[in-house]
PDB file of C-alpha atoms in Angstrom:
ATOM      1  CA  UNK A   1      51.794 -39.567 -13.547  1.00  0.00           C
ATOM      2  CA  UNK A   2      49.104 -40.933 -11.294  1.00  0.00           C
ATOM      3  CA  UNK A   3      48.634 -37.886  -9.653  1.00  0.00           C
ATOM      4  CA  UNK A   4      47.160 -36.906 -12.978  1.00  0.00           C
ATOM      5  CA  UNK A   5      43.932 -38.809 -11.321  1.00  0.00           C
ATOM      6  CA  UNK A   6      43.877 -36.449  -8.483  1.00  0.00           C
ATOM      7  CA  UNK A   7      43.303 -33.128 -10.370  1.00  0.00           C
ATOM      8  CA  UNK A   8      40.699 -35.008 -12.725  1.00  0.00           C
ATOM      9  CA  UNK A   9      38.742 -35.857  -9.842  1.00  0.00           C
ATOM     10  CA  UNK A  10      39.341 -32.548  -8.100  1.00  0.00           C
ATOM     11  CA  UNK A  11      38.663 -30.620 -11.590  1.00  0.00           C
ATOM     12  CA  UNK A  12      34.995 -32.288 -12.359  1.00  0.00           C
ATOM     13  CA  UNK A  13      33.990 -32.572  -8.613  1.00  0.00           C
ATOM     14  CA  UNK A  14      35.095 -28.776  -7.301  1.00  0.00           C
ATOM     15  CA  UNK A  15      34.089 -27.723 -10.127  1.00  0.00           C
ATOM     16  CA  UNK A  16      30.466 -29.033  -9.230  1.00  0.00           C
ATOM     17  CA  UNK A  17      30.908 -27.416  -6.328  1.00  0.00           C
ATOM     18  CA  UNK A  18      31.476 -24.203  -7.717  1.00  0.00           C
ATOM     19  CA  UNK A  19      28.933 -24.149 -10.051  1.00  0.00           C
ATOM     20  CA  UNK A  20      26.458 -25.256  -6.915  1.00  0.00           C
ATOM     21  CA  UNK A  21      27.377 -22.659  -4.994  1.00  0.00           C
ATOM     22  CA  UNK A  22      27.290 -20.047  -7.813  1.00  0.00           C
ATOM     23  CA  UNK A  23      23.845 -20.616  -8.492  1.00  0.00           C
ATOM     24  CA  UNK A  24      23.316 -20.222  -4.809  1.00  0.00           C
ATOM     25  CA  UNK A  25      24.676 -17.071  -4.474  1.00  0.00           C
ATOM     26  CA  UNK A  26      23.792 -15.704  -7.812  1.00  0.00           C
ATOM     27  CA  UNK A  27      20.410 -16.975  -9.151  1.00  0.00           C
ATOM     28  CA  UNK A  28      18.570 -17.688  -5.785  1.00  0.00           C
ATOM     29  CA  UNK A  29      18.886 -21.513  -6.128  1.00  0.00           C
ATOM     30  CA  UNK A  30      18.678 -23.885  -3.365  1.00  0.00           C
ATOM     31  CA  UNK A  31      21.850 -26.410  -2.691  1.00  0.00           C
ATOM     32  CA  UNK A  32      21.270 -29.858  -3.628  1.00  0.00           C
ATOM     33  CA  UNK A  33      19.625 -31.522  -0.554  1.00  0.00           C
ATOM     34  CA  UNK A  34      22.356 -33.961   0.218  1.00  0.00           C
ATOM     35  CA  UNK A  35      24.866 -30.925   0.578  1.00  0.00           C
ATOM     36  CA  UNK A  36      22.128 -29.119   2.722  1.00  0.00           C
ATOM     37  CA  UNK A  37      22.049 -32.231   4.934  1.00  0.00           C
ATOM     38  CA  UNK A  38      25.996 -32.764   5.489  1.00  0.00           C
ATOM     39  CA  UNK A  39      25.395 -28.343   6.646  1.00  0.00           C
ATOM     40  CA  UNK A  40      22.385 -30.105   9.298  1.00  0.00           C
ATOM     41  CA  UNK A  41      24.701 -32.756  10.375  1.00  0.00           C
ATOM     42  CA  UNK A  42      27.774 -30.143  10.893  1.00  0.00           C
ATOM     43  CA  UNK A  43      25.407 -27.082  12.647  1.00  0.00           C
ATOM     44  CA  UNK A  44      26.204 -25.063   9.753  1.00  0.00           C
ATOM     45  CA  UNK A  45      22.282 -24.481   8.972  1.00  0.00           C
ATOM     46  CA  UNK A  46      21.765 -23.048  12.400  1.00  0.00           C
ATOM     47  CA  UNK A  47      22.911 -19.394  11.530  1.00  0.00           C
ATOM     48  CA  UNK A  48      20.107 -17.273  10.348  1.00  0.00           C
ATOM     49  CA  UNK A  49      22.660 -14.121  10.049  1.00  0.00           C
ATOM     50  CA  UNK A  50      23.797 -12.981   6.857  1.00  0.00           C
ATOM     51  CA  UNK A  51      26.764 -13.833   6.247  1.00  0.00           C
ATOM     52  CA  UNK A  52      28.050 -11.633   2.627  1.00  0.00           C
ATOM     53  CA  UNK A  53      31.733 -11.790   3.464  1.00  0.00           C
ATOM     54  CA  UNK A  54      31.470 -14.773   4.266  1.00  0.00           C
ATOM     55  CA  UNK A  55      29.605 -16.774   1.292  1.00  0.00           C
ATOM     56  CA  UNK A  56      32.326 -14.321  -0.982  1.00  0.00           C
ATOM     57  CA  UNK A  57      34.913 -15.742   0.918  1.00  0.00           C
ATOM     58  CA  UNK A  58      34.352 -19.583   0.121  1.00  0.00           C
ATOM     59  CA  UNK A  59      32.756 -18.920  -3.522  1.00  0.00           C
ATOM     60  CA  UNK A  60      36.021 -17.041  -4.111  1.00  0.00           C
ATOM     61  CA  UNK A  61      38.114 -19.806  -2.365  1.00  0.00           C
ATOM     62  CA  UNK A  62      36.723 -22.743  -4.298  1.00  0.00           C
ATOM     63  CA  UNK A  63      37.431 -20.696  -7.730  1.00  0.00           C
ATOM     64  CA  UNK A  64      40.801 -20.870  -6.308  1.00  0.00           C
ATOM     65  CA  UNK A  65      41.255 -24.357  -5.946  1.00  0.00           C
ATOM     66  CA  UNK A  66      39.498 -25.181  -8.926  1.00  0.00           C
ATOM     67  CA  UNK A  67      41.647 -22.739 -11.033  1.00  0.00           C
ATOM     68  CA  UNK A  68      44.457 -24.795  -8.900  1.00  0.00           C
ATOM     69  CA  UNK A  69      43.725 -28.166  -9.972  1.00  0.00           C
ATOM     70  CA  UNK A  70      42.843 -26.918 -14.178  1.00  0.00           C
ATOM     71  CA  UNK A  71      46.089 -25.717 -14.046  1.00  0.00           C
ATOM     72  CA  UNK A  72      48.259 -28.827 -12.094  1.00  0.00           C
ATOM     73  CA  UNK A  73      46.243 -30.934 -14.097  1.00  0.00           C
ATOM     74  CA  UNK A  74      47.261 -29.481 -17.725  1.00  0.00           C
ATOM     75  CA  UNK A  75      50.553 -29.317 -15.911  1.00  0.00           C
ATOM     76  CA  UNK A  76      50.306 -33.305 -15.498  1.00  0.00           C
ATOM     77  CA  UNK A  77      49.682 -33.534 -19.098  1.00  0.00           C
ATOM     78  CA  UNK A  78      51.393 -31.248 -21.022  1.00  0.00           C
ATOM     79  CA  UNK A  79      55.117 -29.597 -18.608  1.00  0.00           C
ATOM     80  CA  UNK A  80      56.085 -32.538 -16.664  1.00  0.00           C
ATOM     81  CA  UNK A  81      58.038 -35.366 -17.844  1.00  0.00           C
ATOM     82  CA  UNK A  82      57.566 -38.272 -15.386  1.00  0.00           C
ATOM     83  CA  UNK A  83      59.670 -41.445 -15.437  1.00  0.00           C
ATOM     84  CA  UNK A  84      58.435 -45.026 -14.180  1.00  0.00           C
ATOM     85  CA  UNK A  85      57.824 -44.624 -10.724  1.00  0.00           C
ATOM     86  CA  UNK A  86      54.896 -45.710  -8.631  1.00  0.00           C
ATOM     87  CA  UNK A  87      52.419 -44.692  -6.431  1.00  0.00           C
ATOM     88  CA  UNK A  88      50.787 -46.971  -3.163  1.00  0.00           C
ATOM     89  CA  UNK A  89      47.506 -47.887  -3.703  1.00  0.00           C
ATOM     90  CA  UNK A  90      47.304 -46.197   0.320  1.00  0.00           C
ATOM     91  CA  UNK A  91      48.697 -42.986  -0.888  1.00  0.00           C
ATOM     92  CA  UNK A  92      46.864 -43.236  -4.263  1.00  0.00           C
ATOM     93  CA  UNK A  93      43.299 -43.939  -2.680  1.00  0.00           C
ATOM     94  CA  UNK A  94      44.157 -40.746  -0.159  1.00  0.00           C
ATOM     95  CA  UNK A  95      44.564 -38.774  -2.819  1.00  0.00           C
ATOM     96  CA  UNK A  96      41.581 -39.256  -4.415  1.00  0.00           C
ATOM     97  CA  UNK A  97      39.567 -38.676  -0.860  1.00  0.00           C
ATOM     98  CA  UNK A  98      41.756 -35.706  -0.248  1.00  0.00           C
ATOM     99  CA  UNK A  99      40.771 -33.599  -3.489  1.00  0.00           C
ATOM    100  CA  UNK A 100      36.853 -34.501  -2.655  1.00  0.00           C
ATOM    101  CA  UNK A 101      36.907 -33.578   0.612  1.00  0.00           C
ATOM    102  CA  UNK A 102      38.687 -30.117   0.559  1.00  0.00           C
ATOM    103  CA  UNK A 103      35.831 -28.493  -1.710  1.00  0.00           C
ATOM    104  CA  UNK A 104      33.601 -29.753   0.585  1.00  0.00           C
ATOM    105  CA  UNK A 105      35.210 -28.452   3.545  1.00  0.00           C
ATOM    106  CA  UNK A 106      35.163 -25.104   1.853  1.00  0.00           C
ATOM    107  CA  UNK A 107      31.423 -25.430   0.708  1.00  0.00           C
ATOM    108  CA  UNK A 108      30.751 -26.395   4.783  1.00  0.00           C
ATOM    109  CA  UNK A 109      31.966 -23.209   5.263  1.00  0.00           C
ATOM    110  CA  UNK A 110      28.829 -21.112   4.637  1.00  0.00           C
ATOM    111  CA  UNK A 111      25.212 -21.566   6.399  1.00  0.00           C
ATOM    112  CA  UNK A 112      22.863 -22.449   3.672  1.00  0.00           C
ATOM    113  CA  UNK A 113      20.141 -20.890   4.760  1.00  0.00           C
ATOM    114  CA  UNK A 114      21.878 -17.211   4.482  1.00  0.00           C
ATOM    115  CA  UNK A 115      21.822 -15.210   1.053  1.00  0.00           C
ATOM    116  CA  UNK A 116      23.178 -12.671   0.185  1.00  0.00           C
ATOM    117  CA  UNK A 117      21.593  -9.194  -1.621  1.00  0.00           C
ATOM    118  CA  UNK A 118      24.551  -6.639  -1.432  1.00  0.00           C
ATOM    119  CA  UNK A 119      26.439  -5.802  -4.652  1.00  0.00           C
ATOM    120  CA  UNK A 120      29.482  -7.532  -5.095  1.00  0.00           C
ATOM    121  CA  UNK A 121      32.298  -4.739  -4.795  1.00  0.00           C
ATOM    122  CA  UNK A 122      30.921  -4.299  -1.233  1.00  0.00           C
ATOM    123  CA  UNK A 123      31.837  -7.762  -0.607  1.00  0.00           C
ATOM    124  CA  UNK A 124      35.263  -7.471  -1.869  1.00  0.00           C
ATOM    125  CA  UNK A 125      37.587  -6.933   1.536  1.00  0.00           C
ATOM    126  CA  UNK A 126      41.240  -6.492   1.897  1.00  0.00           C
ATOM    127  CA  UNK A 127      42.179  -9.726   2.652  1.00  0.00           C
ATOM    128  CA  UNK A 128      40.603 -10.834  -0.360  1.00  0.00           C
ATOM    129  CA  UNK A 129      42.896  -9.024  -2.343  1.00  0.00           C
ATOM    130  CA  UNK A 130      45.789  -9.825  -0.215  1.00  0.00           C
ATOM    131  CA  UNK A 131      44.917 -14.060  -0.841  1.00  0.00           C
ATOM    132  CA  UNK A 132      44.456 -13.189  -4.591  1.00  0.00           C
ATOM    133  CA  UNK A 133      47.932 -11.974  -5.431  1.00  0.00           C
ATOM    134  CA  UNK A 134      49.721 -14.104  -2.813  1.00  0.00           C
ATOM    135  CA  UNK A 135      47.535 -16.907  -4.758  1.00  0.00           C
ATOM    136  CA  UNK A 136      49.102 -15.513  -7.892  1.00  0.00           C
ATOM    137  CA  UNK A 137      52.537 -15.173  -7.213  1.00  0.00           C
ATOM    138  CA  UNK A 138      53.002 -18.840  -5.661  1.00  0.00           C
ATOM    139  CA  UNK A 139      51.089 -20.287  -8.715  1.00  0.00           C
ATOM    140  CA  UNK A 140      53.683 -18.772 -11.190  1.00  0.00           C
ATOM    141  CA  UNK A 141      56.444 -19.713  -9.009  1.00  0.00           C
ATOM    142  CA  UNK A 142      55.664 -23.312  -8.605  1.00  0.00           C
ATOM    143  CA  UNK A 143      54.866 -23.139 -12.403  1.00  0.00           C
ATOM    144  CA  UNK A 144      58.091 -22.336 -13.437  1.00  0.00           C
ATOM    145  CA  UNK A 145      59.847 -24.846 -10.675  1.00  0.00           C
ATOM    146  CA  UNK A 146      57.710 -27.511 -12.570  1.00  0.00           C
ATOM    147  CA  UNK A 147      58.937 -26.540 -15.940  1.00  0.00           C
ATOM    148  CA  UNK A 148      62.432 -26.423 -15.179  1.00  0.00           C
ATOM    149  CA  UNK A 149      62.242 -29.795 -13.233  1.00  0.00           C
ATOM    150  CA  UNK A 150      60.828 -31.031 -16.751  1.00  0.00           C
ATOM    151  CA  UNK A 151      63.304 -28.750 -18.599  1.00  0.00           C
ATOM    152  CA  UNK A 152      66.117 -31.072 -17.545  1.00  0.00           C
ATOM    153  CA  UNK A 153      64.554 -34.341 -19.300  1.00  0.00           C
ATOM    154  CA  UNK A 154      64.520 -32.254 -22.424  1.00  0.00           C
ATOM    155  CA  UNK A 155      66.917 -31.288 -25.351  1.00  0.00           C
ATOM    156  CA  UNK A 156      66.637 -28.015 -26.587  1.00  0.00           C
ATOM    157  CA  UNK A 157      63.899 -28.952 -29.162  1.00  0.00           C
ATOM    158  CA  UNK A 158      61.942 -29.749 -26.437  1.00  0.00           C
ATOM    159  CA  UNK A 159      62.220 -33.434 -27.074  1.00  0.00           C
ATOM    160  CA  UNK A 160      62.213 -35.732 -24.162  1.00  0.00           C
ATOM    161  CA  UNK A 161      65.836 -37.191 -24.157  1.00  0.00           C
ATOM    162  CA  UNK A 162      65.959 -38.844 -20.227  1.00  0.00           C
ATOM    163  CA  UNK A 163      64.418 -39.875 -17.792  1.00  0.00           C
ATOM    164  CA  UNK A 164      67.022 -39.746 -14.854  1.00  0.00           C
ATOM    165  CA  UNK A 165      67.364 -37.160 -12.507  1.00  0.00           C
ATOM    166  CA  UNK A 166      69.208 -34.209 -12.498  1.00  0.00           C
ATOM    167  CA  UNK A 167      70.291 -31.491 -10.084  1.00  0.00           C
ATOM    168  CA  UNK A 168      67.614 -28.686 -10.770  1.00  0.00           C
ATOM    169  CA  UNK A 169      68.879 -24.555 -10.673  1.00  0.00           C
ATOM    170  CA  UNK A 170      66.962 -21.603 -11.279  1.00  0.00           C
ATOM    171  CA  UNK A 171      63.839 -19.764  -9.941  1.00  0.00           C
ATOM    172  CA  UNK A 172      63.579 -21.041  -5.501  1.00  0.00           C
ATOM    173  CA  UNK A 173      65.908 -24.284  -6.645  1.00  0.00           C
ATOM    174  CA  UNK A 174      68.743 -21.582  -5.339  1.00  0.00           C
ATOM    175  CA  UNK A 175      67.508 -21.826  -1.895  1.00  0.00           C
ATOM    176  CA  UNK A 176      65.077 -25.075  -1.265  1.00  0.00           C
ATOM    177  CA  UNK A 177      65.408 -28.874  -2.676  1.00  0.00           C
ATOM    178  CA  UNK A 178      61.220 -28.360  -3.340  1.00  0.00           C
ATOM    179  CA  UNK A 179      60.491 -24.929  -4.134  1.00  0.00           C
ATOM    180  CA  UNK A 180      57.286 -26.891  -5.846  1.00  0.00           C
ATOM    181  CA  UNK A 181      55.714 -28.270  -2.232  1.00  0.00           C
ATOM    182  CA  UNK A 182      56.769 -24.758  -0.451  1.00  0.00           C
ATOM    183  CA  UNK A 183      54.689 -23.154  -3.595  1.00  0.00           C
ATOM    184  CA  UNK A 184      51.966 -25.428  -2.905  1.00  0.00           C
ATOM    185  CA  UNK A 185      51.988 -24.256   0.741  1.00  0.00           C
ATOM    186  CA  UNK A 186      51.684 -20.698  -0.006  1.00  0.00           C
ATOM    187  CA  UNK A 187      49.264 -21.725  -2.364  1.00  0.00           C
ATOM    188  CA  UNK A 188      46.929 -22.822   0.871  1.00  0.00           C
ATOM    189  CA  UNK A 189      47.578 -19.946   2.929  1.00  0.00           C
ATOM    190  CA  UNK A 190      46.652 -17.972   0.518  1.00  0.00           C
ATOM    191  CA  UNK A 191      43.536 -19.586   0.837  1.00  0.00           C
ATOM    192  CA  UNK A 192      43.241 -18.899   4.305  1.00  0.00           C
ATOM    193  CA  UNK A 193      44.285 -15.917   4.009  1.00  0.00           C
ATOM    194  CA  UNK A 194      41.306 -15.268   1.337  1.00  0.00           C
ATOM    195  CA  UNK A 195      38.946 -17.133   3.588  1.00  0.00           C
ATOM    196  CA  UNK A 196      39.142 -13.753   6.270  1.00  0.00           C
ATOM    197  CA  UNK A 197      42.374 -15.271   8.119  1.00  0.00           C
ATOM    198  CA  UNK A 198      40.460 -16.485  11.150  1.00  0.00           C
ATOM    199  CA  UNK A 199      39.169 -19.807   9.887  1.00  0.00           C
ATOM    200  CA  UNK A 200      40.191 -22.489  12.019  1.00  0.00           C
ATOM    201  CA  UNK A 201      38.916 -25.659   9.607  1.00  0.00           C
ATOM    202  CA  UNK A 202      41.048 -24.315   7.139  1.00  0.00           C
ATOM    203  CA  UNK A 203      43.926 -23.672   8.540  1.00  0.00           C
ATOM    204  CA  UNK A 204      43.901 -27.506   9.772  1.00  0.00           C
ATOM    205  CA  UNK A 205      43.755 -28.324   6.100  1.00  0.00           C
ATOM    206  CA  UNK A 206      47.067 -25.700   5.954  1.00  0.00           C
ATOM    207  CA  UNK A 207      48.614 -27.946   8.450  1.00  0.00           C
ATOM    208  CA  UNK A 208      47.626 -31.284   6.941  1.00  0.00           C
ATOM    209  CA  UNK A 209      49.594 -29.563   3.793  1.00  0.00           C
ATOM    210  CA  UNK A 210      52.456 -28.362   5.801  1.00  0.00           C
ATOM    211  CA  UNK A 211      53.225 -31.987   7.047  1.00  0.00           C
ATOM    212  CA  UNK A 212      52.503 -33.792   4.342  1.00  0.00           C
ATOM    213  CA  UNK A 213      54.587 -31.507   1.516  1.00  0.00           C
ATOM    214  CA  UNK A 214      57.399 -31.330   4.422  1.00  0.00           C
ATOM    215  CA  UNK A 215      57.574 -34.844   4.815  1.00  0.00           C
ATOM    216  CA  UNK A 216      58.055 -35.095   0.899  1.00  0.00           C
ATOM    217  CA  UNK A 217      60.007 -32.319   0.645  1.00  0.00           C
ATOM    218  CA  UNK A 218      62.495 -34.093   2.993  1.00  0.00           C
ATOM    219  CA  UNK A 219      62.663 -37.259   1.513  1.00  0.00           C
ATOM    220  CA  UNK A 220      63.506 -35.799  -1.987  1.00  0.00           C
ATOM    221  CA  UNK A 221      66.457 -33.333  -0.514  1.00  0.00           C
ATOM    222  CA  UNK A 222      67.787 -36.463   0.996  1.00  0.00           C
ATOM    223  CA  UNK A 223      67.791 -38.211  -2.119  1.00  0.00           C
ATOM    224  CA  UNK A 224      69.776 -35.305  -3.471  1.00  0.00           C
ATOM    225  CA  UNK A 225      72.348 -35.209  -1.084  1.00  0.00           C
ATOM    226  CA  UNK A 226      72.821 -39.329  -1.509  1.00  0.00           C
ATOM    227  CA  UNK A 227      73.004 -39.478  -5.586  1.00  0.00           C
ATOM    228  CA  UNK A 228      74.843 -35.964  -6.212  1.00  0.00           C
ATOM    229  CA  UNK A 229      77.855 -35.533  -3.959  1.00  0.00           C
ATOM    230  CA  UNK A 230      78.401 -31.923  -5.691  1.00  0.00           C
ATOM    231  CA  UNK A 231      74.717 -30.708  -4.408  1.00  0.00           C
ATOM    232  CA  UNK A 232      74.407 -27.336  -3.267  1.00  0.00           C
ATOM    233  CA  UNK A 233      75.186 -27.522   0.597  1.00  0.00           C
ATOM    234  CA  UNK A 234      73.427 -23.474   0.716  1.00  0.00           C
ATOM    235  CA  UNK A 235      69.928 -25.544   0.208  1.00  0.00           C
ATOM    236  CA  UNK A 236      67.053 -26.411   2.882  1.00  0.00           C
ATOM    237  CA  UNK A 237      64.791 -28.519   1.760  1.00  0.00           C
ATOM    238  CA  UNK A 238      61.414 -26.852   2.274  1.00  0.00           C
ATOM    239  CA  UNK A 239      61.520 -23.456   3.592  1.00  0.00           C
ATOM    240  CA  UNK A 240      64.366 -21.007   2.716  1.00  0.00           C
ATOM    241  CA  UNK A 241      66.578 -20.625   5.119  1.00  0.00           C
ATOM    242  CA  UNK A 242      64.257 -22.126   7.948  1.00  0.00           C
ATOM    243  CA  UNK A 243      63.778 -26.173   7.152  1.00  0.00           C
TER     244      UNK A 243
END
């Protein structure tokens, strides 16, 4: 339930961001001059081109992962059902860097001295469309994973009846341990994807995902296989039918 801290943080602060950026693009506004310095101190401010695509690409991108974190945050508050586990303070105080820094390594993406005057539907590209609905279709995914892992602490009524765990089925529980990390994967390549494919900073932020949900995703199939001897042997634990 900690995590609930995370997407609080990431909703007010990349949602700053956004609206920053926004009035950028949109209303001819400068960036505050702190974010125009950490652009100096990164070279970003060096490009005089203009960059359309580009400035879409990361205003669309941070809508993403604030649209992300609204949602995994009412998820924190209102689907899951978490019993009375806790959190590191290492882990905990990671977190809370981790959700600051990825909306500004998005914002870092774009030279703030380039604007852009074309209409946006000439903007729009096919890789932005492509990132949308792959956006889309892991969000609902890893929606429903999160429901049904909540599902199973319920009665019928919806009334929270336990707090032990249970062996999930349904939805990509037929084929991985943690359908809800692989979702959350997806959920960054789609960003990447979104972001015109070829941007190396984000794709290390893919990677720092990929290790870190793998690494959890691991832990909890192993868990699974100790405390239920009648688990499903058919199941990976991260990716289907890779890992």
């Amino acid at each position: 339930r900690w995590f609930t801290h995370f997407y609080v943080v990431s909703v007010l602060w990349n949602g700053f961001l956004l609206i920053c950026l926004f009035r950028a693009e949109f209303l001819g506004e400068s960036l505050p001059s702190w974010i125009q310095d950490m652009h100096h101190a990164l070279g970003r401010d060096s490009q005089s081109k203009d960059m359309g695509n580009e400035h879409f690409s990361a205003l669309l991108v941070l809508l993403l992962l604030w649209l992300h974190s609204c949602r995994r945050l009412a998820e924190c508050l209102w689907t899951s059902v978490f019993s009375s586990g806790v959190i590191h303070i290492v882990q905990y105080c990671f977190g809370l860097g981790y959700y600051v820094a990825v909306g500004s390594t998005v914002l870092c993406q774009v030279p703030t001295n380039a604007r852009n005057g074309k209409k946006l539907s000439v903007q729009i590209c096919w890789y932005h469309i492509i990132g949308v609905m792959m956006y889309i279709w892991a969000s609902l995914h890893q929606h429903r994973c999160l429901a049904i892992l909540a599902n199973l602490r319920k009665n019928r009524s919806g009334k929270v009846v336990s707090l032990s765990h249970s062996v999930p089925f349904g939805d990509w529980f037929e084929s991985v341990s943690c359908p809800h990390y692989f979702a959350e994967l997806l959920i960054y390549v789609s960003m990447a994807i979104t972001l015109g494919i070829h941007n190396v900073t984000w794709w290390c932020v893919v990677m720092c995902v990929l290790f870190n949900q793998a690494l959890a995703a691991v832990l909890c199939h192993e868990f699974y296989q100790k405390n239920f001897s009648s688990y499903p042997k058919n199941r990976k634990a991260f990716i289907p039918l890779v890992f």
